[in-house]
PDB file of C-alpha atoms and ligand atoms in Angstrom:
ATOM      1  CA  MET A   1     -17.927  -8.859  -4.972  1.00 58.00           C
ATOM      2  CA  SER A   2     -15.475  -6.574  -2.328  1.00 70.00           C
ATOM      3  CA  SER A   3     -16.856  -3.074  -2.011  1.00 88.00           C
ATOM      4  CA  TYR A   4     -14.742   0.013  -0.976  1.00 91.00           C
ATOM      5  CA  ARG A   5     -14.830   2.969   1.179  1.00 90.00           C
ATOM      6  CA  LYS A   6     -12.819   5.843   1.461  1.00 88.00           C
ATOM      7  CA  SER A   7      -9.293   5.947   2.915  1.00 83.00           C
ATOM      8  CA  ARG A   8      -9.356   7.886   6.131  1.00 84.00           C
ATOM      9  CA  LYS A   9      -6.737   8.431   8.905  1.00 83.00           C
ATOM     10  CA  LYS A  10      -7.165   5.671  10.074  1.00 87.00           C
ATOM     11  CA  ASP A  11      -5.485   4.028   6.766  1.00 86.00           C
ATOM     12  CA  TRP A  12      -3.121   5.700   6.776  1.00 82.00           C
ATOM     13  CA  LEU A  13      -1.722   5.533  10.677  1.00 89.00           C
ATOM     14  CA  LYS A  14      -1.824   1.727  10.307  1.00 89.00           C
ATOM     15  CA  THR A  15       0.161   1.799   6.843  1.00 88.00           C
ATOM     16  CA  LEU A  16       2.863   4.079   8.755  1.00 90.00           C
ATOM     17  CA  ILE A  17       2.544   1.845  11.753  1.00 94.00           C
ATOM     18  CA  TYR A  18       3.575  -0.879   9.512  1.00 93.00           C
ATOM     19  CA  ILE A  19       6.554   0.891   7.886  1.00 93.00           C
ATOM     20  CA  ALA A  20       7.634   1.744  11.006  1.00 95.00           C
ATOM     21  CA  ILE A  21       7.909  -1.717  12.477  1.00 95.00           C
ATOM     22  CA  TYR A  22       9.456  -3.042   9.788  1.00 95.00           C
ATOM     23  CA  LEU A  23      11.842  -0.134  10.061  1.00 95.00           C
ATOM     24  CA  THR A  24      13.064  -1.108  13.583  1.00 95.00           C
ATOM     25  CA  VAL A  25      12.773  -4.724  13.073  1.00 92.00           C
ATOM     26  CA  LEU A  26      15.747  -4.067  10.173  1.00 92.00           C
ATOM     27  CA  GLY A  27      17.248  -1.706  12.572  1.00 92.00           C
ATOM     28  CA  PHE A  28      17.765  -3.432  14.938  1.00 90.00           C
ATOM     29  CA  THR A  29      18.189  -7.143  13.483  1.00 90.00           C
ATOM     30  CA  GLY A  30      20.621  -4.698  11.138  1.00 89.00           C
ATOM     31  CA  ILE A  31      23.000  -4.286  13.883  1.00 87.00           C
ATOM     32  CA  TYR A  32      23.652  -8.068  15.020  1.00 84.00           C
ATOM     33  CA  LEU A  33      23.228  -9.710  11.333  1.00 86.00           C
ATOM     34  CA  PHE A  34      24.656  -7.070   9.029  1.00 78.00           C
ATOM     35  CA  LEU A  35      28.906  -8.005   9.902  1.00 80.00           C
ATOM     36  CA  SER A  36      28.500 -12.040  10.277  1.00 84.00           C
ATOM     37  CA  TYR A  37      25.142 -12.377   7.775  1.00 87.00           C
ATOM     38  CA  TRP A  38      24.799  -9.335   5.746  1.00 87.00           C
ATOM     39  CA  TYR A  39      22.476 -12.075   3.423  1.00 90.00           C
ATOM     40  CA  VAL A  40      19.891 -12.938   5.738  1.00 90.00           C
ATOM     41  CA  TRP A  41      19.303  -9.086   6.603  1.00 91.00           C
ATOM     42  CA  ILE A  42      19.310  -8.721   2.891  1.00 92.00           C
ATOM     43  CA  ALA A  43      16.316 -11.477   1.967  1.00 93.00           C
ATOM     44  CA  LEU A  44      14.780 -10.274   5.639  1.00 91.00           C
ATOM     45  CA  VAL A  45      14.791  -6.248   3.647  1.00 93.00           C
ATOM     46  CA  ALA A  46      13.042  -7.752   1.181  1.00 94.00           C
ATOM     47  CA  GLY A  47      10.775 -10.577   1.955  1.00 95.00           C
ATOM     48  CA  GLY A  48       9.929  -7.415   4.482  1.00 94.00           C
ATOM     49  CA  LEU A  49       9.188  -4.707   1.408  1.00 92.00           C
ATOM     50  CA  LEU A  50       7.585  -8.054  -0.279  1.00 92.00           C
ATOM     51  CA  ILE A  51       5.217  -8.931   2.466  1.00 93.00           C
ATOM     52  CA  LEU A  52       4.418  -5.050   3.303  1.00 92.00           C
ATOM     53  CA  ILE A  53       3.413  -3.990  -0.615  1.00 91.00           C
ATOM     54  CA  SER A  54       1.203  -7.061  -1.613  1.00 92.00           C
ATOM     55  CA  TRP A  55      -0.413  -6.373   1.414  1.00 91.00           C
ATOM     56  CA  HIS A  56      -0.931  -2.507   0.236  1.00 90.00           C
ATOM     57  CA  ALA A  57      -1.473  -4.229  -3.300  1.00 91.00           C
ATOM     58  CA  LYS A  58      -4.205  -6.153  -1.616  1.00 90.00           C
ATOM     59  CA  ALA A  59      -6.105  -4.027   0.791  1.00 91.00           C
ATOM     60  CA  THR A  60      -6.507  -0.942  -1.904  1.00 92.00           C
ATOM     61  CA  ALA A  61      -8.554   0.622  -4.373  1.00 94.00           C
ATOM     62  CA  TYR A  62      -8.490   3.379  -6.639  1.00 95.00           C
ATOM     63  CA  HIS A  63     -11.605   5.470  -8.345  1.00 95.00           C
ATOM     64  CA  CYS A  64     -11.333   7.106 -11.343  1.00 96.00           C
ATOM     65  CA  PRO A  65     -11.974  10.610 -11.302  1.00 93.00           C
ATOM     66  CA  ARG A  66     -13.055  11.008 -14.588  1.00 95.00           C
ATOM     67  CA  CYS A  67     -15.747   7.539 -15.124  1.00 96.00           C
ATOM     68  CA  GLY A  68     -15.815   6.938 -11.966  1.00 95.00           C
ATOM     69  CA  TYR A  69     -14.402   3.455 -12.479  1.00 96.00           C
ATOM     70  CA  GLU A  70     -12.678   1.537  -9.203  1.00 96.00           C
ATOM     71  CA  PHE A  71     -10.197  -0.641  -9.660  1.00 95.00           C
ATOM     72  CA  GLU A  72      -7.394  -2.762  -7.892  1.00 95.00           C
ATOM     73  CA  ILE A  73      -3.693  -2.650  -9.388  1.00 95.00           C
ATOM     74  CA  SER A  74      -1.247  -5.259  -8.968  1.00 94.00           C
ATOM     75  CA  ILE A  75       1.925  -5.443  -6.672  1.00 91.00           C
ATOM     76  CA  LEU A  76       4.371  -4.504  -9.686  1.00 91.00           C
ATOM     77  CA  THR A  77       2.159  -1.482 -10.548  1.00 93.00           C
ATOM     78  CA  ASP A  78       1.677  -0.135  -7.124  1.00 91.00           C
ATOM     79  CA  PHE A  79       6.193  -0.168  -5.946  1.00 88.00           C
ATOM     80  CA  PHE A  80       6.293   1.097  -9.604  1.00 90.00           C
ATOM     81  CA  SER A  81       3.391   4.325  -9.751  1.00 92.00           C
ATOM     82  CA  PRO A  82       4.315   7.323  -8.085  1.00 92.00           C
ATOM     83  CA  HIS A  83       1.959   8.781  -5.225  1.00 87.00           C
ATOM     84  CA  GLY A  84       1.084  11.333  -2.320  1.00 86.00           C
ATOM     85  CA  VAL A  85      -1.163  13.163  -0.105  1.00 80.00           C
ATOM     86  CA  ASN A  86      -3.320  16.500  -0.725  1.00 79.00           C
ATOM     87  CA  ARG A  87      -5.730  17.781   1.446  1.00 78.00           C
ATOM     88  CA  LYS A  88      -8.616  15.927   0.014  1.00 74.00           C
ATOM     89  CA  GLY A  89      -6.393  12.485   1.014  1.00 75.00           C
ATOM     90  CA  GLY A  90      -4.204   9.893  -0.926  1.00 81.00           C
ATOM     91  CA  TRP A  91      -3.491   9.820  -4.374  1.00 89.00           C
ATOM     92  CA  LYS A  92      -1.701   7.828  -6.440  1.00 94.00           C
ATOM     93  CA  TYR A  93      -0.706   8.473 -10.749  1.00 96.00           C
ATOM     94  CA  LEU A  94      -2.065   5.857 -12.397  1.00 96.00           C
ATOM     95  CA  LYS A  95      -3.907   5.018 -15.797  1.00 96.00           C
ATOM     96  CA  CYS A  96      -7.437   4.024 -15.694  1.00 97.00           C
ATOM     97  CA  PRO A  97      -8.092   0.857 -16.992  1.00 96.00           C
ATOM     98  CA  ASN A  98     -11.900   1.842 -18.046  1.00 97.00           C
ATOM     99  CA  CYS A  99     -10.726   5.184 -20.075  1.00 97.00           C
ATOM    100  CA  SER A 100      -7.576   5.182 -20.479  1.00 95.00           C
ATOM    101  CA  ASN A 101      -7.031   8.511 -18.354  1.00 94.00           C
ATOM    102  CA  ARG A 102      -3.949   9.502 -17.183  1.00 95.00           C
ATOM    103  CA  SER A 103      -4.405  10.661 -13.960  1.00 94.00           C
ATOM    104  CA  ARG A 104      -3.834  11.038  -9.897  1.00 94.00           C
ATOM    105  CA  MET A 105      -6.501   8.273  -8.580  1.00 94.00           C
ATOM    106  CA  GLU A 106      -8.509   9.350  -5.297  1.00 92.00           C
ATOM    107  CA  ILE A 107      -7.446   5.665  -3.093  1.00 91.00           C
ATOM    108  CA  LEU A 108     -10.193   3.243  -1.805  1.00 92.00           C
ATOM    109  CA  VAL A 109      -9.726   1.216   1.138  1.00 91.00           C
ATOM    110  CA  LYS A 110     -11.329  -2.100   0.518  1.00 90.00           C
ATOM    111  CA  THR A 111     -13.666  -3.936   2.796  1.00 85.00           C
ATOM    112  CA  THR A 112     -13.590  -7.648   3.508  1.00 70.00           C
ATOM    113  CA  GLY A 113     -17.230  -9.350   3.688  1.00 57.00           C
ATOM    114  CA  LYS A 114     -16.046  -9.966   6.978  1.00 56.00           C
ATOM    115  CA  LYS A 115     -15.244  -6.771   8.259  1.00 50.00           C
ATOM    116  CA  ALA A 116     -18.395  -5.940   6.246  1.00 48.00           C
ATOM    117  CA  ILE A 117     -20.732  -7.432   8.554  1.00 49.00           C
ATOM    118  CA  ARG A 118     -19.206  -7.488  11.654  1.00 48.00           C
ATOM    119  CA  SER A 119     -19.804  -3.241  11.372  1.00 47.00           C
ATOM    120  CA  GLN A 120     -23.054  -3.680  10.037  1.00 43.00           C
TER     121      GLN A 120
HETATM  122 ZN1   ZN B   1     -11.337   6.602 -16.167  1.00 70.14          ZN
END
């Protein structure tokens, strides 16, 4: 069973770094690939985006403020649902699978078994 913890600034930084790397790679390869091999570049854009989103969907979970239920979402839901940041941290607008409440869910970070053992 996986457990969750509240997201910290470090988690946001990690996400931002991954996005920055992704954009940098696209920027550099774009210069060389776009004119002659634009389809390779498009594949790189799509592939990179898919990897980023699937990583994000797998690494995060959400907390319902109404019933306290903690749940994960699919890659598709992650891609299409609105999200943002407020003073309390990150949020994502989702429907709770437990109480059907639609609201801004608190973002949690999934801790894997290996990491949990290491940090103890
Ligand atoms: Zn709920």
